[in-house]
Amino acid sequence: MIMQTTKEQAIQMLNTMASMQDEHNKHVHPDWRNEGYEYYRAIWVECAEMLDHFGWKWWKKQTPDLDQVKLELVDIWHFALSELLRSGQLEDSVADLLAQSEIQDEPSADSFRTSIEQLAESTLRTRSFVLDDFVGAMTKLPMTYAELYSMYVGKNVLNNFRQAHGYKDGTYQKLWQGREDNEHLVEVLNALETRGTFTPQDVYQQLEARYPG
């Protein structure tokens, strides 16, 4: 049984993610809000990458990699948060809508693929971010708001880890022992979750212990 997130928890989770996103964006550029970054472009490209992880080819057998699909959705949320912060649209109502993803129907593979295409289409049409379509994708996967929050914290730490290890100047190694860093992150999060609560610092330390650089 999935525990419903309360309104207070939902808002607190949103504020925490917003603060982490703002801090990360400042590492990329101190004045990131005024740089005109095309967050919408990053979102629709991530949609295509997510479909590749989920599988869409009818001419070959494909097994969805749901961990990576969820991480791609989290990647989209990083760019979406940036757009919402920049445009001043990050309000408590955003948390309310995200929490609605916990009210799940009986999703199918086709409905999820369609929801991703809808998100990509509205992103390109508006050259912005449409929250309703993002929540639709969460619901069709399905992915709860609590999952989004937990994985966001993990991926935000990985993004900061990348920046600290040369991502911007091209010296960062994305493949560790033949696997992408995202795969290592999933393993780290799964291991930490078995211990109960964990902090962003715990995630960072575990990534540091695995990184070959």
Short mmCIF file of N, CA and C in Angstrom, two decimals, residues 24-87:
data_model
loop_
_atom_site.label_atom_id
_atom_site.label_comp_id
_atom_site.label_asym_id
_atom_site.label_seq_id
_atom_site.Cartn_x
_atom_site.Cartn_y
_atom_site.Cartn_z
N HIS A 24 22.76 23.99 -7.37
CA HIS A 24 23.48 23.32 -8.46
C HIS A 24 23.64 24.25 -9.66
N ASN A 25 22.56 24.94 -10.01
CA ASN A 25 22.61 25.83 -11.17
C ASN A 25 23.64 26.94 -10.98
N LYS A 26 23.81 27.37 -9.74
CA LYS A 26 24.80 28.41 -9.47
C LYS A 26 26.21 27.90 -9.68
N HIS A 27 26.42 26.60 -9.53
CA HIS A 27 27.74 26.03 -9.83
C HIS A 27 28.02 26.10 -11.33
N VAL A 28 26.96 25.95 -12.12
CA VAL A 28 27.11 26.02 -13.58
C VAL A 28 27.34 27.47 -14.01
N HIS A 29 26.52 28.39 -13.46
CA HIS A 29 26.70 29.82 -13.73
C HIS A 29 26.03 30.60 -12.60
N PRO A 30 26.77 31.52 -11.95
CA PRO A 30 26.21 32.26 -10.82
C PRO A 30 24.93 33.03 -11.17
N ASP A 31 24.81 33.47 -12.41
CA ASP A 31 23.64 34.23 -12.84
C ASP A 31 22.79 33.40 -13.80
N TRP A 32 22.57 32.13 -13.47
CA TRP A 32 21.92 31.19 -14.39
C TRP A 32 20.52 31.62 -14.81
N ARG A 33 19.82 32.35 -13.97
CA ARG A 33 18.45 32.75 -14.29
C ARG A 33 18.38 33.70 -15.48
N ASN A 34 19.48 34.40 -15.75
CA ASN A 34 19.47 35.40 -16.83
C ASN A 34 20.31 34.99 -18.04
N GLU A 35 20.69 33.72 -18.11
CA GLU A 35 21.55 33.26 -19.20
C GLU A 35 20.77 32.75 -20.42
N GLY A 36 19.46 32.59 -20.29
CA GLY A 36 18.65 32.17 -21.44
C GLY A 36 18.84 30.72 -21.83
N TYR A 37 19.20 29.87 -20.90
CA TYR A 37 19.39 28.45 -21.22
C TYR A 37 18.09 27.83 -21.73
N GLU A 38 18.21 27.00 -22.76
CA GLU A 38 17.04 26.38 -23.39
C GLU A 38 16.66 25.09 -22.65
N TYR A 39 16.06 25.24 -21.50
CA TYR A 39 15.68 24.07 -20.70
C TYR A 39 14.67 23.20 -21.45
N TYR A 40 13.81 23.83 -22.25
CA TYR A 40 12.83 23.05 -23.00
C TYR A 40 13.50 22.06 -23.95
N ARG A 41 14.63 22.46 -24.53
CA ARG A 41 15.34 21.58 -25.47
C ARG A 41 15.91 20.37 -24.73
N ALA A 42 16.47 20.62 -23.55
CA ALA A 42 17.00 19.50 -22.76
C ALA A 42 15.87 18.54 -22.39
N ILE A 43 14.68 19.07 -22.12
CA ILE A 43 13.55 18.21 -21.72
C ILE A 43 13.13 17.27 -22.82
N TRP A 44 12.96 17.79 -24.05
CA TRP A 44 12.47 16.88 -25.09
C TRP A 44 13.53 15.87 -25.52
N VAL A 45 14.79 16.25 -25.43
CA VAL A 45 15.86 15.29 -25.73
C VAL A 45 15.86 14.17 -24.68
N GLU A 46 15.67 14.52 -23.42
CA GLU A 46 15.58 13.52 -22.36
C GLU A 46 14.38 12.59 -22.58
N CYS A 47 13.31 13.11 -23.14
CA CYS A 47 12.14 12.27 -23.45
C CYS A 47 12.53 11.15 -24.42
N ALA A 48 13.30 11.49 -25.44
CA ALA A 48 13.74 10.48 -26.41
C ALA A 48 14.64 9.45 -25.74
N GLU A 49 15.54 9.91 -24.88
CA GLU A 49 16.43 8.98 -24.17
C GLU A 49 15.62 8.04 -23.27
N MET A 50 14.57 8.58 -22.65
CA MET A 50 13.74 7.77 -21.78
C MET A 50 13.03 6.67 -22.57
N LEU A 51 12.53 6.98 -23.74
CA LEU A 51 11.87 5.98 -24.58
C LEU A 51 12.85 4.88 -24.98
N ASP A 52 14.10 5.24 -25.21
CA ASP A 52 15.10 4.21 -25.54
C ASP A 52 15.29 3.25 -24.37
N HIS A 53 15.32 3.77 -23.15
CA HIS A 53 15.47 2.90 -21.99
C HIS A 53 14.21 2.05 -21.76
N PHE A 54 13.06 2.61 -22.10
CA PHE A 54 11.80 1.89 -21.88
C PHE A 54 11.56 0.85 -22.97
N GLY A 55 11.97 1.20 -24.19
CA GLY A 55 11.76 0.31 -25.32
C GLY A 55 10.57 0.74 -26.16
N TRP A 56 10.79 0.83 -27.47
CA TRP A 56 9.71 1.22 -28.37
C TRP A 56 9.80 0.50 -29.72
N LYS A 57 10.87 -0.25 -29.96
CA LYS A 57 11.09 -0.88 -31.26
C LYS A 57 10.28 -2.17 -31.39
N TRP A 58 9.46 -2.22 -32.40
CA TRP A 58 8.60 -3.39 -32.60
C TRP A 58 9.32 -4.53 -33.33
N TRP A 59 10.51 -4.26 -33.87
CA TRP A 59 11.20 -5.27 -34.66
C TRP A 59 12.25 -6.05 -33.86
N LYS A 60 12.34 -5.77 -32.54
CA LYS A 60 13.28 -6.52 -31.71
C LYS A 60 12.75 -6.60 -30.29
N LYS A 61 13.20 -7.61 -29.56
CA LYS A 61 12.77 -7.76 -28.18
C LYS A 61 13.48 -6.72 -27.31
N GLN A 62 12.73 -6.02 -26.49
CA GLN A 62 13.28 -5.02 -25.59
C GLN A 62 12.66 -5.18 -24.21
N THR A 63 13.48 -5.10 -23.19
CA THR A 63 13.00 -5.18 -21.81
C THR A 63 13.20 -3.83 -21.15
N PRO A 64 12.14 -3.21 -20.66
CA PRO A 64 12.29 -1.89 -20.04
C PRO A 64 13.27 -1.90 -18.87
N ASP A 65 14.16 -0.93 -18.86
CA ASP A 65 15.07 -0.72 -17.73
C ASP A 65 14.42 0.38 -16.88
N LEU A 66 13.54 -0.04 -15.95
CA LEU A 66 12.71 0.93 -15.24
C LEU A 66 13.53 1.85 -14.33
N ASP A 67 14.63 1.35 -13.78
CA ASP A 67 15.47 2.22 -12.97
C ASP A 67 16.00 3.38 -13.78
N GLN A 68 16.47 3.09 -14.98
CA GLN A 68 17.00 4.14 -15.84
C GLN A 68 15.89 5.03 -16.40
N VAL A 69 14.71 4.45 -16.66
CA VAL A 69 13.57 5.25 -17.10
C VAL A 69 13.23 6.29 -16.03
N LYS A 70 13.19 5.86 -14.78
CA LYS A 70 12.87 6.79 -13.70
C LYS A 70 13.95 7.85 -13.55
N LEU A 71 15.20 7.47 -13.75
CA LEU A 71 16.27 8.47 -13.66
C LEU A 71 16.17 9.50 -14.78
N GLU A 72 15.72 9.06 -15.97
CA GLU A 72 15.52 10.02 -17.06
C GLU A 72 14.39 10.99 -16.71
N LEU A 73 13.34 10.46 -16.06
CA LEU A 73 12.24 11.34 -15.64
C LEU A 73 12.74 12.34 -14.60
N VAL A 74 13.65 11.89 -13.74
CA VAL A 74 14.26 12.77 -12.75
C VAL A 74 15.13 13.82 -13.44
N ASP A 75 15.86 13.42 -14.48
CA ASP A 75 16.65 14.38 -15.25
C ASP A 75 15.75 15.48 -15.82
N ILE A 76 14.60 15.08 -16.35
CA ILE A 76 13.65 16.05 -16.88
C ILE A 76 13.22 17.01 -15.77
N TRP A 77 13.00 16.46 -14.58
CA TRP A 77 12.54 17.29 -13.47
C TRP A 77 13.60 18.32 -13.08
N HIS A 78 14.89 18.00 -13.21
CA HIS A 78 15.94 18.99 -12.96
C HIS A 78 15.76 20.21 -13.87
N PHE A 79 15.56 19.96 -15.15
CA PHE A 79 15.40 21.07 -16.10
C PHE A 79 14.06 21.77 -15.90
N ALA A 80 13.03 20.97 -15.56
CA ALA A 80 11.72 21.56 -15.32
C ALA A 80 11.75 22.49 -14.10
N LEU A 81 12.39 22.04 -13.02
CA LEU A 81 12.53 22.87 -11.83
C LEU A 81 13.24 24.18 -12.17
N SER A 82 14.28 24.08 -12.98
CA SER A 82 15.02 25.28 -13.38
C SER A 82 14.11 26.26 -14.12
N GLU A 83 13.29 25.72 -15.02
CA GLU A 83 12.36 26.57 -15.79
C GLU A 83 11.32 27.20 -14.86
N LEU A 84 10.78 26.41 -13.93
CA LEU A 84 9.76 26.92 -13.01
C LEU A 84 10.36 27.98 -12.08
N LEU A 85 11.58 27.77 -11.61
CA LEU A 85 12.23 28.76 -10.77
C LEU A 85 12.50 30.05 -11.53
N ARG A 86 13.00 29.90 -12.73
CA ARG A 86 13.35 31.08 -13.54
C ARG A 86 12.12 31.91 -13.90
N SER A 87 11.01 31.24 -14.17
CA SER A 87 9.80 31.94 -14.59
C SER A 87 8.91 32.37 -13.43
#
